[in-house]
Amino acid sequence: MTIFTSPFPDIAQPDISITDRVFQGLRPRPDEVVLTDGPTGRTLTAAQFMDQVERLAGGLTARGLGAGQTIALMGPNCPEYCVVFHAVAFAGGTITTINPTYTAAEVRHQLQDSRATFLVTVPACLEIACDGITGTDVTGLALIGAADGDTPDLASLMGDPLTRQVPVDLDAHTVVLPYSSGTTGLPKGVMLSHRNLVVNVDQIITGAGFAKGEVAAAFLPFFHIYGMTVLMNVHLAGGGALVTMPRFDLEMFLRISQDHRSVRMWIVPPVALALAKHPLVDNFDLSALQQIFSGAAPLGAELSNAVGRRLNCVSLQGYGMTELSPVSHLSPIDNAKAGASGLAAPNVQCRIVDIETGTDLGAGAEGELWIKGPNVMQGYLNNSAATTATIVDGGWLRTGDIARIDPDGQMHIVDRLKELIKYKGFQVAPAELEAALTAMDGITDAAVIGLPDPEAGELPMAFVVRTADGPDADAIKAHLATTLAHYKQLHRIEVVDTIPKSASGKILRRLLRDQLKAV
Ligand code: AYL
């Protein structure tokens, strides 16, 4: 076995819950504003935040919604999102985070799969939420914002403060359940423990050199692991603050970053493109900025250099997966290489494994990246087959990404072995789209791949086999628009006679990609 170890010394893994870890970062500064709602300017100080978490945790517990329960949270970023998240964690429950742009069918699927019994959402999502809970175990709803008819607001759920974390096994209890398709198949619940979240917060604080007082414009959604760990938990635990944004808006992002003198921007590659090219950028004073930090999808060397030059700052990159809580690699500040994903975070070990032979490879060779460390998930919910296929050899997680380690120990992602499509950093699972297509009358087979795109990274496209009276491309698009969220929509549909498959029935996606290149 050839193991690449992190150049950082190991960090401690304290026996503490994620909420207690966040409170550790808040207690020394009770009067500091730590959360501001970008659009309205509404604020929460550290003391107010902790008070609301404790009172909501008490109220949830009194209603039987604490320990042993899974609470779904569906909404855009706002200060109260963080209150609900930590109240459920503090009360010993599990949070499953739902994309607020989901359709009712997508919401229902996640609620059923996660066995959620309560849903917290916002007024703008209420109609879809009410439709989505039919046929699930959800017995109650609450709203961030004003109450609506029978649906109570958060204030009415608050109770006597819970002053202590409800005891849970820090390694075995699932505190959060985001969804990811992993290397193949449909989206699955990723079981992350308190240990996973706490360790990754400290791995990032150390690896990225996070400093007290950092304020970020938080547009990366808290429902996705990037926003959840890197923005919400690192900033609150690490002595920083957040100005929340319900969605990405370049002008608001630039204004907040300017007004709060942000030293670092946490972004994804499409935002790097906007920062490198958009004329609006010149209207703002970003002189406090020291670095941009991109993650969740590949940031090419050229774009990385362009954005660094324009903003006169260092351009860094991180690599990770939902299954890694999420960050395993980060660019070093003093030796960032454009296009590279950087060094293994503290406590992270890596292997590069030959995809044909399964043997370990040395520095310089390309193979599948395997990761071991305390940030590796517990497994996939209700899916031991996917868990044992993904975590092998006593704790090594197969990432499904092809990488190379250079002589300085920096990791370069060179290709993706798994099925996953990344649209603007969001996961699109080909298997989910293929199932939606073949469920339509008149479509007998389908294959979905990512079409390279300079702005989105990849665009979902489909090859379909249809009967003589089957639906045409417009009819297919119109149908999917009603059942799947915006970012999963198909940008191109090709009607073909057959889908190329291996002897065992696996779709030969590489062949489809090569066919497209040849056109
Ligand atoms: P998920 N370069 C290339 N591909 C990447 C990179 C990167 N820097 N980061 C993530 N990916 C791809 O679960 C890769 O295929 O990520 C990986 O397996 O939605 C997949 O995205 C994981 O998709 C960071 C760095 C957060 C990464 C993240 C992970 C986001 C969650 C913060 O600084």
PDB file of C-alpha atoms and ligand atoms in Angstrom, residues 180 224-226 230 266 293-299 317-323 326-327 329 341 399 401 413 416 418 420 422 425-427, ligand 1:
ATOM      1  CA  SER A 180     -25.511  12.651  -2.766  1.00  0.00           C
ATOM      2  CA  HIS A 224     -25.400  21.617   0.492  1.00  0.00           C
ATOM      3  CA  ILE A 225     -22.406  20.443   2.496  1.00  0.00           C
ATOM      4  CA  TYR A 226     -20.130  23.253   1.183  1.00  0.00           C
ATOM      5  CA  VAL A 230     -17.430  25.868   5.286  1.00  0.00           C
ATOM      6  CA  TRP A 266     -15.771  31.222  -0.775  1.00  0.00           C
ATOM      7  CA  PHE A 293     -11.270  30.048  -2.593  1.00  0.00           C
ATOM      8  CA  SER A 294     -13.137  27.870  -5.095  1.00  0.00           C
ATOM      9  CA  GLY A 295     -14.458  24.358  -4.562  1.00  0.00           C
ATOM     10  CA  ALA A 296     -17.093  21.767  -5.526  1.00  0.00           C
ATOM     11  CA  ALA A 297     -16.092  21.544  -9.210  1.00  0.00           C
ATOM     12  CA  PRO A 298     -12.862  21.913 -11.216  1.00  0.00           C
ATOM     13  CA  LEU A 299     -11.379  25.425 -11.494  1.00  0.00           C
ATOM     14  CA  GLN A 317      -8.961  25.762  -4.574  1.00  0.00           C
ATOM     15  CA  GLY A 318     -10.364  23.046  -2.343  1.00  0.00           C
ATOM     16  CA  TYR A 319     -11.493  19.531  -3.160  1.00  0.00           C
ATOM     17  CA  GLY A 320     -14.009  17.388  -1.375  1.00  0.00           C
ATOM     18  CA  MET A 321     -17.260  15.452  -1.422  1.00  0.00           C
ATOM     19  CA  THR A 322     -20.432  15.377   0.651  1.00  0.00           C
ATOM     20  CA  GLU A 323     -19.182  11.955   1.827  1.00  0.00           C
ATOM     21  CA  PRO A 326     -16.740  17.684   2.761  1.00  0.00           C
ATOM     22  CA  VAL A 327     -13.153  19.010   2.470  1.00  0.00           C
ATOM     23  CA  HIS A 329      -7.709  18.968   0.126  1.00  0.00           C
ATOM     24  CA  SER A 341      -6.523  21.072  -5.525  1.00  0.00           C
ATOM     25  CA  THR A 399     -13.964   9.036  -4.496  1.00  0.00           C
ATOM     26  CA  ASP A 401     -12.357  10.892  -9.182  1.00  0.00           C
ATOM     27  CA  ILE A 413      -7.970  16.141 -10.245  1.00  0.00           C
ATOM     28  CA  ARG A 416     -14.089  11.915 -13.236  1.00  0.00           C
ATOM     29  CA  LYS A 418     -18.064   8.192 -11.722  1.00  0.00           C
ATOM     30  CA  LEU A 420     -21.931  12.321 -11.617  1.00  0.00           C
ATOM     31  CA  LYS A 422     -21.800  18.858 -11.955  1.00  0.00           C
ATOM     32  CA  GLY A 425     -21.275  22.876  -8.522  1.00  0.00           C
ATOM     33  CA  PHE A 426     -24.641  21.125  -7.983  1.00  0.00           C
ATOM     34  CA  GLN A 427     -24.916  17.369  -8.325  1.00  0.00           C
TER      35      GLN A 427
HETATM   36  P1  AYL B   1     -20.307  17.110  -3.882  1.00  0.00           P
HETATM   37  N1  AYL B   1     -11.915  19.887  -8.581  1.00  0.00           N
HETATM   38  C1  AYL B   1     -12.540  18.970  -9.334  1.00  0.00           C
HETATM   39  N2  AYL B   1     -13.679  18.347  -8.960  1.00  0.00           N
HETATM   40  C2  AYL B   1     -14.186  18.652  -7.761  1.00  0.00           C
HETATM   41  C3  AYL B   1     -13.566  19.594  -6.896  1.00  0.00           C
HETATM   42  C4  AYL B   1     -12.378  20.235  -7.354  1.00  0.00           C
HETATM   43  N3  AYL B   1     -11.728  21.155  -6.648  1.00  0.00           N
HETATM   44  N4  AYL B   1     -14.296  19.661  -5.758  1.00  0.00           N
HETATM   45  C5  AYL B   1     -15.337  18.799  -5.904  1.00  0.00           C
HETATM   46  N5  AYL B   1     -15.276  18.202  -7.117  1.00  0.00           N
HETATM   47  C6  AYL B   1     -16.215  17.228  -7.690  1.00  0.00           C
HETATM   48  O1  AYL B   1     -20.525  15.977  -2.972  1.00  0.00           O
HETATM   49  C7  AYL B   1     -15.620  15.822  -7.592  1.00  0.00           C
HETATM   50  O2  AYL B   1     -16.065  15.050  -8.683  1.00  0.00           O
HETATM   51  O3  AYL B   1     -19.229  18.118  -3.314  1.00  0.00           O
HETATM   52  C8  AYL B   1     -16.222  15.326  -6.289  1.00  0.00           C
HETATM   53  O4  AYL B   1     -16.230  13.923  -6.175  1.00  0.00           O
HETATM   54  O5  AYL B   1     -21.504  17.872  -4.351  1.00  0.00           O
HETATM   55  C9  AYL B   1     -17.599  15.904  -6.365  1.00  0.00           C
HETATM   56  O6  AYL B   1     -17.419  17.216  -6.930  1.00  0.00           O
HETATM   57  C10 AYL B   1     -18.281  15.997  -5.022  1.00  0.00           C
HETATM   58  O7  AYL B   1     -19.533  16.601  -5.166  1.00  0.00           O
HETATM   59  C11 AYL B   1     -14.473  22.861  -0.911  1.00  0.00           C
HETATM   60  C12 AYL B   1     -14.169  21.849  -1.800  1.00  0.00           C
HETATM   61  C13 AYL B   1     -16.649  21.909  -0.653  1.00  0.00           C
HETATM   62  C14 AYL B   1     -15.071  20.894  -2.099  1.00  0.00           C
HETATM   63  C15 AYL B   1     -16.327  20.897  -1.543  1.00  0.00           C
HETATM   64  C16 AYL B   1     -17.199  19.770  -1.845  1.00  0.00           C
HETATM   65  C17 AYL B   1     -18.550  20.088  -2.276  1.00  0.00           C
HETATM   66  C18 AYL B   1     -19.417  18.824  -2.230  1.00  0.00           C
HETATM   67  C19 AYL B   1     -15.733  22.889  -0.345  1.00  0.00           C
HETATM   68  O8  AYL B   1     -13.547  23.793  -0.607  1.00  0.00           O
END
